[in-house]
Coordinates of C-alpha atoms and ligand atoms in Angstrom, one line a residue:
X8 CA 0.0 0.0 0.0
X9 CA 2.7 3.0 1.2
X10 CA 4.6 1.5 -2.0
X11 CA 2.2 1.9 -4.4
X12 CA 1.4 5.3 -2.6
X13 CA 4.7 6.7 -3.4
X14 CA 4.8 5.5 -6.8
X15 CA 1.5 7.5 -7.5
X16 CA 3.4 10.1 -5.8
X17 CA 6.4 10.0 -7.5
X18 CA 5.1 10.1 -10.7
X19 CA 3.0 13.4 -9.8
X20 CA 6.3 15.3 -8.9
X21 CA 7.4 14.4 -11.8
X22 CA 4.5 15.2 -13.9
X23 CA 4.7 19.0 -12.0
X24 CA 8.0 19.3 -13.2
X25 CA 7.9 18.6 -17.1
X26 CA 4.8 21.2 -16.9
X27 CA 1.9 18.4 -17.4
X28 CA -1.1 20.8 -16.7
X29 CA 0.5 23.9 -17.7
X30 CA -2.0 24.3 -20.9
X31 CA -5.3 25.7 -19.8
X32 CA -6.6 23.2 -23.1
X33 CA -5.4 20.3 -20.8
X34 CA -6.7 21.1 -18.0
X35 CA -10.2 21.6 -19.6
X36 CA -10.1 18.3 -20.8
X37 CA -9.5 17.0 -17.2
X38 CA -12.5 18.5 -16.4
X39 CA -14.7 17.7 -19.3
X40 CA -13.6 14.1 -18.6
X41 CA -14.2 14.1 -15.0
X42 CA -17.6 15.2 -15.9
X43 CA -18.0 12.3 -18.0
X44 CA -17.2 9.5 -16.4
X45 CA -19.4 10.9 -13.3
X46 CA -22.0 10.9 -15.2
X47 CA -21.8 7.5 -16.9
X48 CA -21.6 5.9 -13.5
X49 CA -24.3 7.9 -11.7
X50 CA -25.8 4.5 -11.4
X51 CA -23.1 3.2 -9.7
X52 CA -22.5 6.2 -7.4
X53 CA -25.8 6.2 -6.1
X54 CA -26.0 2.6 -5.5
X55 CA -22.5 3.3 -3.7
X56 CA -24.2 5.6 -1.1
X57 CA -27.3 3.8 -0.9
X58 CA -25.4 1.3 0.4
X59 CA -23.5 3.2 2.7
X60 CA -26.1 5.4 4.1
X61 CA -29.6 4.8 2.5
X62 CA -29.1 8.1 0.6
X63 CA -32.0 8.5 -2.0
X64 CA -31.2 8.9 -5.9
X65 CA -32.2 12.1 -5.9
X66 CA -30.4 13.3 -2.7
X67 CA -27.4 11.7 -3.8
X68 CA -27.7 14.1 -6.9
X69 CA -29.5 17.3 -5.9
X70 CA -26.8 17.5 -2.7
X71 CA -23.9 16.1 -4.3
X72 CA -22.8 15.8 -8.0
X73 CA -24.9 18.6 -9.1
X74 CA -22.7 20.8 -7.1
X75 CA -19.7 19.2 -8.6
X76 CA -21.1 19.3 -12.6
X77 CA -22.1 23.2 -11.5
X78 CA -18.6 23.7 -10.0
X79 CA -17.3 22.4 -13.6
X80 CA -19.5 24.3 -16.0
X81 CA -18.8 27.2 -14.1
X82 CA -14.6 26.5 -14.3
X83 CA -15.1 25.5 -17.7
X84 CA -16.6 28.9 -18.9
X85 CA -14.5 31.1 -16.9
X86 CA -11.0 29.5 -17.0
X87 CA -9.4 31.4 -19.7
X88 CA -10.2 34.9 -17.3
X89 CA -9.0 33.1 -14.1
X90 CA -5.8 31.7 -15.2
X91 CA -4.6 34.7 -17.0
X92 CA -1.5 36.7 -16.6
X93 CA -2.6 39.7 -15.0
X94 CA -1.1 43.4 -15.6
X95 CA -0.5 45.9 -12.6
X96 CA 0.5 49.1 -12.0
X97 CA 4.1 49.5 -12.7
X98 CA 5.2 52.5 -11.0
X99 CA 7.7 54.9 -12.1
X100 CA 10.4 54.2 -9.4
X101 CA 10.9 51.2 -11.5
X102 CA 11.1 52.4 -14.8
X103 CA 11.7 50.9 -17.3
X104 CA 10.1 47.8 -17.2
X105 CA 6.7 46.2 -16.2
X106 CA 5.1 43.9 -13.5
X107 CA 3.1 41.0 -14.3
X108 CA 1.2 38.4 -11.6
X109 CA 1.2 34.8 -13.1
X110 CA -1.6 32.4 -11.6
X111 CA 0.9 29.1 -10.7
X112 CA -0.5 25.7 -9.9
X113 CA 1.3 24.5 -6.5
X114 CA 2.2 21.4 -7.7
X115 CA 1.3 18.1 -6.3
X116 CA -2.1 18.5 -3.9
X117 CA -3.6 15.8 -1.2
X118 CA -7.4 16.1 -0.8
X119 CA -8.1 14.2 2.2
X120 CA -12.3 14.1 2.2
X121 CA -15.0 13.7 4.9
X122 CA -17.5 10.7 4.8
X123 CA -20.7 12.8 5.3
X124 CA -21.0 13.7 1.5
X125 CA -18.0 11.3 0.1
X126 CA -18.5 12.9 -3.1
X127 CA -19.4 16.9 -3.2
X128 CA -16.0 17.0 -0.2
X129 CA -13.9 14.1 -2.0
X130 CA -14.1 15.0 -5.7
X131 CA -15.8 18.6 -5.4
X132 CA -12.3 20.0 -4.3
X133 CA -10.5 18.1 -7.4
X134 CA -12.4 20.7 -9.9
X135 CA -10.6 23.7 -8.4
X136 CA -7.2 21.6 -8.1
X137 CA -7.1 20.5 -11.6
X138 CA -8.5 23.2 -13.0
X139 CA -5.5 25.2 -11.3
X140 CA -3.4 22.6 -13.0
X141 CA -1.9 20.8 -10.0
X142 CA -1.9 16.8 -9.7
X143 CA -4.2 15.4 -7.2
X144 CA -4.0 12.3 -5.1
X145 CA -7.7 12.5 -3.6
X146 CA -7.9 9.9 -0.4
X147 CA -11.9 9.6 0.4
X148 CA -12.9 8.6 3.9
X149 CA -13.4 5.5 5.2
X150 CA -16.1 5.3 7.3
X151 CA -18.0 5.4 3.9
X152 CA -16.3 2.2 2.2
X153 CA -18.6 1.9 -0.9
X154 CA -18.2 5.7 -2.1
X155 CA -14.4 5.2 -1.2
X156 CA -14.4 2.5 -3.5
X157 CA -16.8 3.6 -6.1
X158 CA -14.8 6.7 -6.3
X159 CA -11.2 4.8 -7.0
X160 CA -13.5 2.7 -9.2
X161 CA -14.5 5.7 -11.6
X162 CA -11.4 7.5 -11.1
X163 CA -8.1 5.7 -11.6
X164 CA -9.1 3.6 -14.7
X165 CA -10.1 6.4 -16.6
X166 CA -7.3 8.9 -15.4
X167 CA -3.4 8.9 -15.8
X168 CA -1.8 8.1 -12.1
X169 CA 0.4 11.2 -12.6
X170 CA -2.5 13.9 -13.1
X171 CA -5.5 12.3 -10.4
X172 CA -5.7 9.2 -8.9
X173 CA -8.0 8.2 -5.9
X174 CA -6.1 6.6 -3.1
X175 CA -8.2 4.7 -0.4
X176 CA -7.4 3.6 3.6
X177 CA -7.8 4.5 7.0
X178 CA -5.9 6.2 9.7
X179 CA -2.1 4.4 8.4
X180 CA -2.1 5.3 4.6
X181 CA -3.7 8.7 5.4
X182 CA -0.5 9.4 8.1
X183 CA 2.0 8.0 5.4
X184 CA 0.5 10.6 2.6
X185 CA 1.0 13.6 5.3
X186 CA 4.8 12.9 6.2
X187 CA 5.3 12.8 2.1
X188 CA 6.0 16.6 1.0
X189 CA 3.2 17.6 -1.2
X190 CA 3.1 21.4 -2.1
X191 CA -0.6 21.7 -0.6
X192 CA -3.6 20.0 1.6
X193 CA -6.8 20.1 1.3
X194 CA -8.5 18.4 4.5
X195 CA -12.0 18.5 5.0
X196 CA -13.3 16.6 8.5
X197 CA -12.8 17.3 12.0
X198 CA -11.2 19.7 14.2
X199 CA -9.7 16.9 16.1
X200 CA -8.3 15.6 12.9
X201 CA -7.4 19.3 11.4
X202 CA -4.7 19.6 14.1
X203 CA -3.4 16.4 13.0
X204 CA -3.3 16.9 8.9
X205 CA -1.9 21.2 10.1
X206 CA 0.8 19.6 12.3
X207 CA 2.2 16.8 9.6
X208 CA 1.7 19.7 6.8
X209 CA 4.5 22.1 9.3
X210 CA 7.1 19.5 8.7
X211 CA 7.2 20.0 5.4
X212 CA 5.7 23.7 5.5
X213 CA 3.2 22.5 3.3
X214 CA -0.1 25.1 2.9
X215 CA -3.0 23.7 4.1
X216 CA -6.7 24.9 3.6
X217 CA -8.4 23.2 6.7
X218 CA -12.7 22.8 5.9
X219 CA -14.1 22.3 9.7
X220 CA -16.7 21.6 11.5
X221 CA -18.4 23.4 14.7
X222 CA -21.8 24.0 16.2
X223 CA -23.7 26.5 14.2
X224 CA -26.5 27.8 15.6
X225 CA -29.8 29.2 14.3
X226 CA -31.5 32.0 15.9
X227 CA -35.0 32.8 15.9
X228 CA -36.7 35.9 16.2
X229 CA -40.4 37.4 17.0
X230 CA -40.4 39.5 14.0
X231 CA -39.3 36.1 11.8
X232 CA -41.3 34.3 9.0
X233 CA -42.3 31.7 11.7
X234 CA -44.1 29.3 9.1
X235 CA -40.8 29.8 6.5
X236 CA -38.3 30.2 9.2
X237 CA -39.6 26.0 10.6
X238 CA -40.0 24.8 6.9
X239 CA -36.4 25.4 6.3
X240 CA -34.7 24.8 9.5
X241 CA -36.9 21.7 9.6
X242 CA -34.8 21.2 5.8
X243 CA -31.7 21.9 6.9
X244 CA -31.1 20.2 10.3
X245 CA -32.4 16.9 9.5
X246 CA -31.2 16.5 5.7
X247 CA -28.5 13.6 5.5
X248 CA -30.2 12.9 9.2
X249 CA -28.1 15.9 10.7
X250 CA -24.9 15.0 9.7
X251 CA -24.5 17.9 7.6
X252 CA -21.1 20.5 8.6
X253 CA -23.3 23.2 8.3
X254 CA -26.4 21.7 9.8
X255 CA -27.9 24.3 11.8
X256 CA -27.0 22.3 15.4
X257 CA -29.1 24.6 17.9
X258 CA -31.6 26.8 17.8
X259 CA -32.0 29.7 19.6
X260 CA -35.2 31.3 19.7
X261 CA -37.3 33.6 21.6
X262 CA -39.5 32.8 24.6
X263 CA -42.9 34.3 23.1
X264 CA -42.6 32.4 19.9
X265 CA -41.1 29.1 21.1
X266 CA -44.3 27.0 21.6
X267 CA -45.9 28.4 17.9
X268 CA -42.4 27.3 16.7
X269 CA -42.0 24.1 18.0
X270 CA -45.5 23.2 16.5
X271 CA -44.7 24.7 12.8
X272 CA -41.1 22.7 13.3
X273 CA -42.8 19.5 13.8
X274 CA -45.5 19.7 11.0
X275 CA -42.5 20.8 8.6
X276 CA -40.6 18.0 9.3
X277 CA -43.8 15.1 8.8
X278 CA -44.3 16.8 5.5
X279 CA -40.7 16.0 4.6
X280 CA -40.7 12.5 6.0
X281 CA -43.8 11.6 7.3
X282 CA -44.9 10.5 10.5
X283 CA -42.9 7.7 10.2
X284 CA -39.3 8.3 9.2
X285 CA -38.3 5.0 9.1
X286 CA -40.1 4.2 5.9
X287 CA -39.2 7.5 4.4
X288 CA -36.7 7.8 1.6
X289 CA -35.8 10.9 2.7
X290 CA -34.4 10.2 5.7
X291 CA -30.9 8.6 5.9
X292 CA -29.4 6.4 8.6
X293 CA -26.3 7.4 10.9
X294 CA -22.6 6.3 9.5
X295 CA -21.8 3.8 11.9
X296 CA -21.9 2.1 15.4
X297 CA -19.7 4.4 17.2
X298 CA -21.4 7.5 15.6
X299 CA -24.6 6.4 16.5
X300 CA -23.7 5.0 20.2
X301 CA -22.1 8.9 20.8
X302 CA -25.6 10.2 19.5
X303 CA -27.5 8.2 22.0
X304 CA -25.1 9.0 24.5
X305 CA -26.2 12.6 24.2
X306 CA -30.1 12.0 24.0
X307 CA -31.3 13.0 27.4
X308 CA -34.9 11.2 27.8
X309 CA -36.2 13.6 30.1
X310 CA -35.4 16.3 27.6
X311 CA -37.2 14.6 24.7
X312 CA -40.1 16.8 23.3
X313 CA -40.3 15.1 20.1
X314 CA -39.0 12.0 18.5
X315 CA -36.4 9.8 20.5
X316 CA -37.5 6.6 18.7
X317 CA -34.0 4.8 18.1
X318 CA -32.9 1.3 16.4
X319 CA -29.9 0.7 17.0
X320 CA -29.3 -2.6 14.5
X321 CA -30.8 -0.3 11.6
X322 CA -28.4 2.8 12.9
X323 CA -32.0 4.8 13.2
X324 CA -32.4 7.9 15.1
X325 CA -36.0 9.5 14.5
X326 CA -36.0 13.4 13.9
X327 CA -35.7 14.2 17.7
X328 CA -36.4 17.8 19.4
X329 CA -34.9 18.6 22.7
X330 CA -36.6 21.4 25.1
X331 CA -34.5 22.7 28.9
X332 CA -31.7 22.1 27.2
X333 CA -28.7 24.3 29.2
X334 CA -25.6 25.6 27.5
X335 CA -23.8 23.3 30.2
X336 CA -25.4 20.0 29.0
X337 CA -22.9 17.4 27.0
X338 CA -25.1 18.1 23.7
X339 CA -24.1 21.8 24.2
X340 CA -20.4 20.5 24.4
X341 CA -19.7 19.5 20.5
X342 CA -21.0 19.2 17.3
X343 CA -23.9 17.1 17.1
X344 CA -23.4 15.8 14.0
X345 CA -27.0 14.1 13.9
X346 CA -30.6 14.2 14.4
X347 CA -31.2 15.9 17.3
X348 CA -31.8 19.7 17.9
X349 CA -32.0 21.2 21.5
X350 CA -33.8 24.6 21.6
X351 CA -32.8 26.8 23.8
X352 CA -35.0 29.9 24.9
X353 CA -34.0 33.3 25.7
X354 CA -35.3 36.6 26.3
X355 CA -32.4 39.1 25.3
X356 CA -31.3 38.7 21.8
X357 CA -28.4 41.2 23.1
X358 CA -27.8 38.5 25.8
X359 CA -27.6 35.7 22.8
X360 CA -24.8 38.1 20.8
X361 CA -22.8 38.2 23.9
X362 CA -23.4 34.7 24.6
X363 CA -22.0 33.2 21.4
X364 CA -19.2 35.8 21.2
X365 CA -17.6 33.7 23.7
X366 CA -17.4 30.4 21.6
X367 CA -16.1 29.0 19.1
X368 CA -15.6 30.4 15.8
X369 CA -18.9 28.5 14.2
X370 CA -18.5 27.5 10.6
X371 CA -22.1 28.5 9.9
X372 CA -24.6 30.9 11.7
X373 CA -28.4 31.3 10.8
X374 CA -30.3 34.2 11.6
X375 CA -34.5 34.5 11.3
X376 CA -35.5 37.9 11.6
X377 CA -37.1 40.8 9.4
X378 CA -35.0 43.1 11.1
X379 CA -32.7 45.0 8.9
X380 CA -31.0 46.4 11.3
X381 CA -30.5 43.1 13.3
X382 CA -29.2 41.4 10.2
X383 CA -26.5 43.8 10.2
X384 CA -25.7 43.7 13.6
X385 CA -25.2 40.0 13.8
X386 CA -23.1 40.3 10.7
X387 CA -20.8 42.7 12.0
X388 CA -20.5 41.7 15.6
X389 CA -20.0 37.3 15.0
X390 CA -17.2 36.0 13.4
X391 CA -18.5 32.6 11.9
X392 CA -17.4 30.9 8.3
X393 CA -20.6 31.7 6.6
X394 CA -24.3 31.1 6.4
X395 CA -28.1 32.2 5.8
X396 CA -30.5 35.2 6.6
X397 CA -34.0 33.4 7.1
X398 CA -32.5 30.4 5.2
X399 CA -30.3 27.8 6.3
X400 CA -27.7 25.5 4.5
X401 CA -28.1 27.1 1.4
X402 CA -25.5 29.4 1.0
X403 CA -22.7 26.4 -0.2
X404 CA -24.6 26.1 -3.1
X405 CA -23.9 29.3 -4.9
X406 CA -20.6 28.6 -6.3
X407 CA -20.0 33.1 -6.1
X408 CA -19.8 32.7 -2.2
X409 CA -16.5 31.2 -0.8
X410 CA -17.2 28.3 1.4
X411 CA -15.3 27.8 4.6
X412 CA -14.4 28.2 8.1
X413 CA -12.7 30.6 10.3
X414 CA -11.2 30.0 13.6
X415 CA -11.7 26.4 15.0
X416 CA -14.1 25.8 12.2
X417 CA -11.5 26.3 9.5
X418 CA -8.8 28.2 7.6
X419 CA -9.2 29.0 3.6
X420 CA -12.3 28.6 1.4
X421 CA -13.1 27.5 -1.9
X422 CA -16.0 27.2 -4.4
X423 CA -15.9 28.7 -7.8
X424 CA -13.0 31.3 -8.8
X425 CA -12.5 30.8 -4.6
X426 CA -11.4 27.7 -5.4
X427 CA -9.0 28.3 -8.2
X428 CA -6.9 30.9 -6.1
X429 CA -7.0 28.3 -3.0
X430 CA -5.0 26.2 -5.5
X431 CA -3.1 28.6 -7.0
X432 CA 0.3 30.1 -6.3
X433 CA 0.3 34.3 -7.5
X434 CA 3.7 34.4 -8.8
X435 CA 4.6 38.3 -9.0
X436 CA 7.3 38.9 -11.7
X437 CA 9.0 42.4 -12.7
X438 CA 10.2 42.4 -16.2
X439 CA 12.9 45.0 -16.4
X440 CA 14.3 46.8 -19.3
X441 CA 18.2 47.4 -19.8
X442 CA 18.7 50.7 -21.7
X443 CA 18.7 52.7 -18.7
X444 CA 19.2 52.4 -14.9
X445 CA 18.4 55.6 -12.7
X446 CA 21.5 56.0 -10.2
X447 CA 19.0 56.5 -7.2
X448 CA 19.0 53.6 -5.3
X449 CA 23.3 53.2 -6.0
X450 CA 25.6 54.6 -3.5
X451 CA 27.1 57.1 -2.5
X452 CA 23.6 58.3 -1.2
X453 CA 23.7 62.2 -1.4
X454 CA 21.3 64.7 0.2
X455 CA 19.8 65.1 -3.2
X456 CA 18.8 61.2 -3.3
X457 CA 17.3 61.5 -0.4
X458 CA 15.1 64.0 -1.5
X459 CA 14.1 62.4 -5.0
X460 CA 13.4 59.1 -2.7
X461 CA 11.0 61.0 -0.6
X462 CA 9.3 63.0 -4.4
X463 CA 9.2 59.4 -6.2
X464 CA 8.3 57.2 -3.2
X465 CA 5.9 59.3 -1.3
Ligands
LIG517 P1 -12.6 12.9 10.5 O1 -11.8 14.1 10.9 O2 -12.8 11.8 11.4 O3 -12.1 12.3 9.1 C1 -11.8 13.1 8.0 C2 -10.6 12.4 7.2 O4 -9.5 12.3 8.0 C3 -10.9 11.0 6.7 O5 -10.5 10.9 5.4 C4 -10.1 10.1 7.7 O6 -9.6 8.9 7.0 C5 -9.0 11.0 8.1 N1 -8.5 10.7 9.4 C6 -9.2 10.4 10.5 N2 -8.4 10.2 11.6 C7 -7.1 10.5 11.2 C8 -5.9 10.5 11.8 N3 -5.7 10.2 13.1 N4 -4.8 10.8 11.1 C9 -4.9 11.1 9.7 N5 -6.1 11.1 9.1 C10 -7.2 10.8 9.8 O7 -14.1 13.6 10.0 P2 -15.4 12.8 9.5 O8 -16.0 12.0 10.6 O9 -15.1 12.1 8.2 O10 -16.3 14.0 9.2 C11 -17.0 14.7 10.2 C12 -16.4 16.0 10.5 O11 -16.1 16.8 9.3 C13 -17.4 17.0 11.2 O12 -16.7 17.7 12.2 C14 -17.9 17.9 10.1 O13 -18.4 19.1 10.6 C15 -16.7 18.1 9.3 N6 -17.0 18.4 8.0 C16 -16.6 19.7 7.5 C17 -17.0 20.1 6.2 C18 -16.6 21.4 5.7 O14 -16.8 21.6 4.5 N7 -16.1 22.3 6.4 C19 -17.7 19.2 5.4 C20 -18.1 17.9 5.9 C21 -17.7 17.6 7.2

């Protein structure tokens, strides 16, 4: 396995170095192809995540590869603009001459992915690479074993080694790829994990763009669309069964409103999936044992308010809402990463500013309100990665916003010409001409230099 590793590797250093990607037609072809072979295995790929999480067809498509075939279409129309050698100001101090920034590719990349949505996290970040014209080794997680190997499946027959290959494995071949030096990571998983994948990457100094998690929160307000506001939390939180890195994880929401709330939540989420989510195709099962043991170690019964129901030889955790619920409770600790939502009350939205000021950096935050002025408060006064006004998830799938965290949550961003620069290095080059050279900057410095420093510099 670490052989055949750093053969693949190998051959991609190589490949950087005789230029392999350096024509834009090239690298268009990469993408057209990727696009292709996706799309003459959909069958495959859905079956794949069927298998590993009872993902629906349309799920499978609508939250995954159409975001990838959009992130192409959009690279493939724009590419020529992106990758071009740019002009800028010259400046007359440097006459004669001119400066000129050249969009690089880094070189070799790693894309280590996240299970949650093996797809959209494993080969959505392989557009921007290629497109950038590095090499890619892409190593999927796995905790989802049939997308891991549907994706090396697609991949590595139809691609050449040295340009994008899938590699697949656990904790031991993902350690081996971070002690090799590759000229940029791309993780996407866990904070835990993120430490690990920024700590390997400092041995070699290699860049790393680090796509988090956290516990984003959802606030509510009086003056919000209550009706709108439960339809699409409803959406958001219990899509892929909560274990979504933007899932909105708590709600906040105001003391008046919370009963009317609670009731809109609940009839929002039977129209999704019924009274009965277990025969719902729309509702997804949890990852694994251990994933679904931590869940249940988190459901407090006497907090239950609606759902609970649980299976745990079918990984089933019913849509569940939690009421009480304390900011010193264990569900208030971490991400949840599942189906269960505690609502917390409050009084003083002020109070709820101040209150999540003090923790961590959230990668998304969600506000419900048709207060202007509000909106803009909450915008200028949180620091989170990203996220909705009256809306929630949504955000990641407009390819003109950057995606990503900040803080504990994350470090870099990428989606659409995002992503391009994420992979690219900005070489800055100053082209000089050799008729003339002003005397300025040459010694002996007189008083008169000094003084035509101070006219031409400013
Ligand atoms: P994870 O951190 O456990 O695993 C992610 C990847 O790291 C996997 O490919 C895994 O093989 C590898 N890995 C795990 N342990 C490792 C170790 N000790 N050394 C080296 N590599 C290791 O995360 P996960 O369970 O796959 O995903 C869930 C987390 O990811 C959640 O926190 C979620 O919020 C976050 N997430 C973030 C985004 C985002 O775009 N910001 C998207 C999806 C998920």
């Amino acid at each position: 396995m670490m052989q055949t590793i750093n053969l693949v590797f190998n051959k991609q250093k190589e490949a950087c170095n005789s230029g392999i990607l350096m024509p834009l037609k090239k690298r268009k072809q990469m993408l057209r192809l990727l696009r292709k072979v996706l799309k003459n295995n959909l069958a495959l790929l859905e079956e794949a995540i069927y298998k590993d999480f009872g993902k629906s067809a349309f799920e499978s498509y609508a939250t995954e590869l159409a975001l990838i075939f959009k992130e192409i279409s959009l690279t493939l129309e724009n590419l020529d603009d992106w990758a071009a050698v740019r002009k800028v100001p010259h400046g007359l101090a440097h006459f004669p001459g001119r400066s000129r920034i050249y969009p690089e590719p880094y070189g070799n990349v790693l894309i280590i992915g996240a299970w949650n949505y093996p797809y959209q996290l494993s080969l959505g970040p392989a557009v921007p690479a290629l497109a950038a014209g590095n090499c890619v080794i892409v190593k999927p997680s796995e905790l989802a074993p049939h997308t891991s190997a549907a994706m090396a499946q697609v991949i590595n027959p139809n691609f050449p080694p040295e340009i994008f290959h899938v590699v697949e494995g656990g904790i031991d071949p993902t350690q081996h790829l971070l002690s090799l030096p590759f000229n940029k990571i791309f993780f996407t998983g866990s904070t835990r994990v993120g430490k690990l994948v920024m700590k390997a990457a400092a041995e070699n100094l290699t860049p790393v763009t680090l796509e988090l998690g956290g516990k984003s929160p959802c606030i509510v307000l009086p003056d919000a669309h209550l009706k709108m506001a439960a339809k699409r939390i409803a959406w958001g939180k219990f899509l892929n069964a909560g274990q979504t890195c933007i899932a909105p994880d708590y709600v906040l929401v105001h003391r008046k409103i919370k009963e009317d709330f609670l009731q809109k939540l609940i009839h929002e989420i039977e129209k999704n999936i019924g009274p009965d989510p277990l025969k719902s195709e729309a509702y997804v099962r949890i990852i694994n044992e251990r994933n679904f043991n931590r869940l249940i170690s988190l459901l407090d019964p006497s907090k239950i308010y609606y759902g609970g129901k649980n299976i745990a030889s079918e990984r089933y955790i019913a849509p569940t809402i939690l009421t009480e619920v304390a900011w010193e409770d264990p569900i208030m600790q971490d991400e949840i990463f599942g189906p269960l939502l505690p609502v917390i009350e409050y009084d003083d939205i002020e109070e709820v500013l101040r209150k999540l000021q003090t923790l961590p950096q959230p990668l998304a935050l969600y506000l419900f309100t048709s207060s202007k002025k509000l909106q803009k408060e909450v915008i200028q006064k949180l620091k989170f990665g990203g996220g909705c006004i009256n809306d929630t998830i949504m955000h990641i799938a407009n390819p003109h916003l950057p995606f990503g965290g900040i803080g504990a949550s994350g470090m870099g961003s990428y989606h659409g010409e995002d992503g391009f620069r994420t992979f690219t290095h900005f070489k800055s080059i100053m082209i000089k001409g050799t008729w003339f050279e002003p005397p300025v900057k040459y010694p002996p410095y007189s008083k008169f230099k000094h003084w035509l420093i101070q006219q031409l510099v400013g």
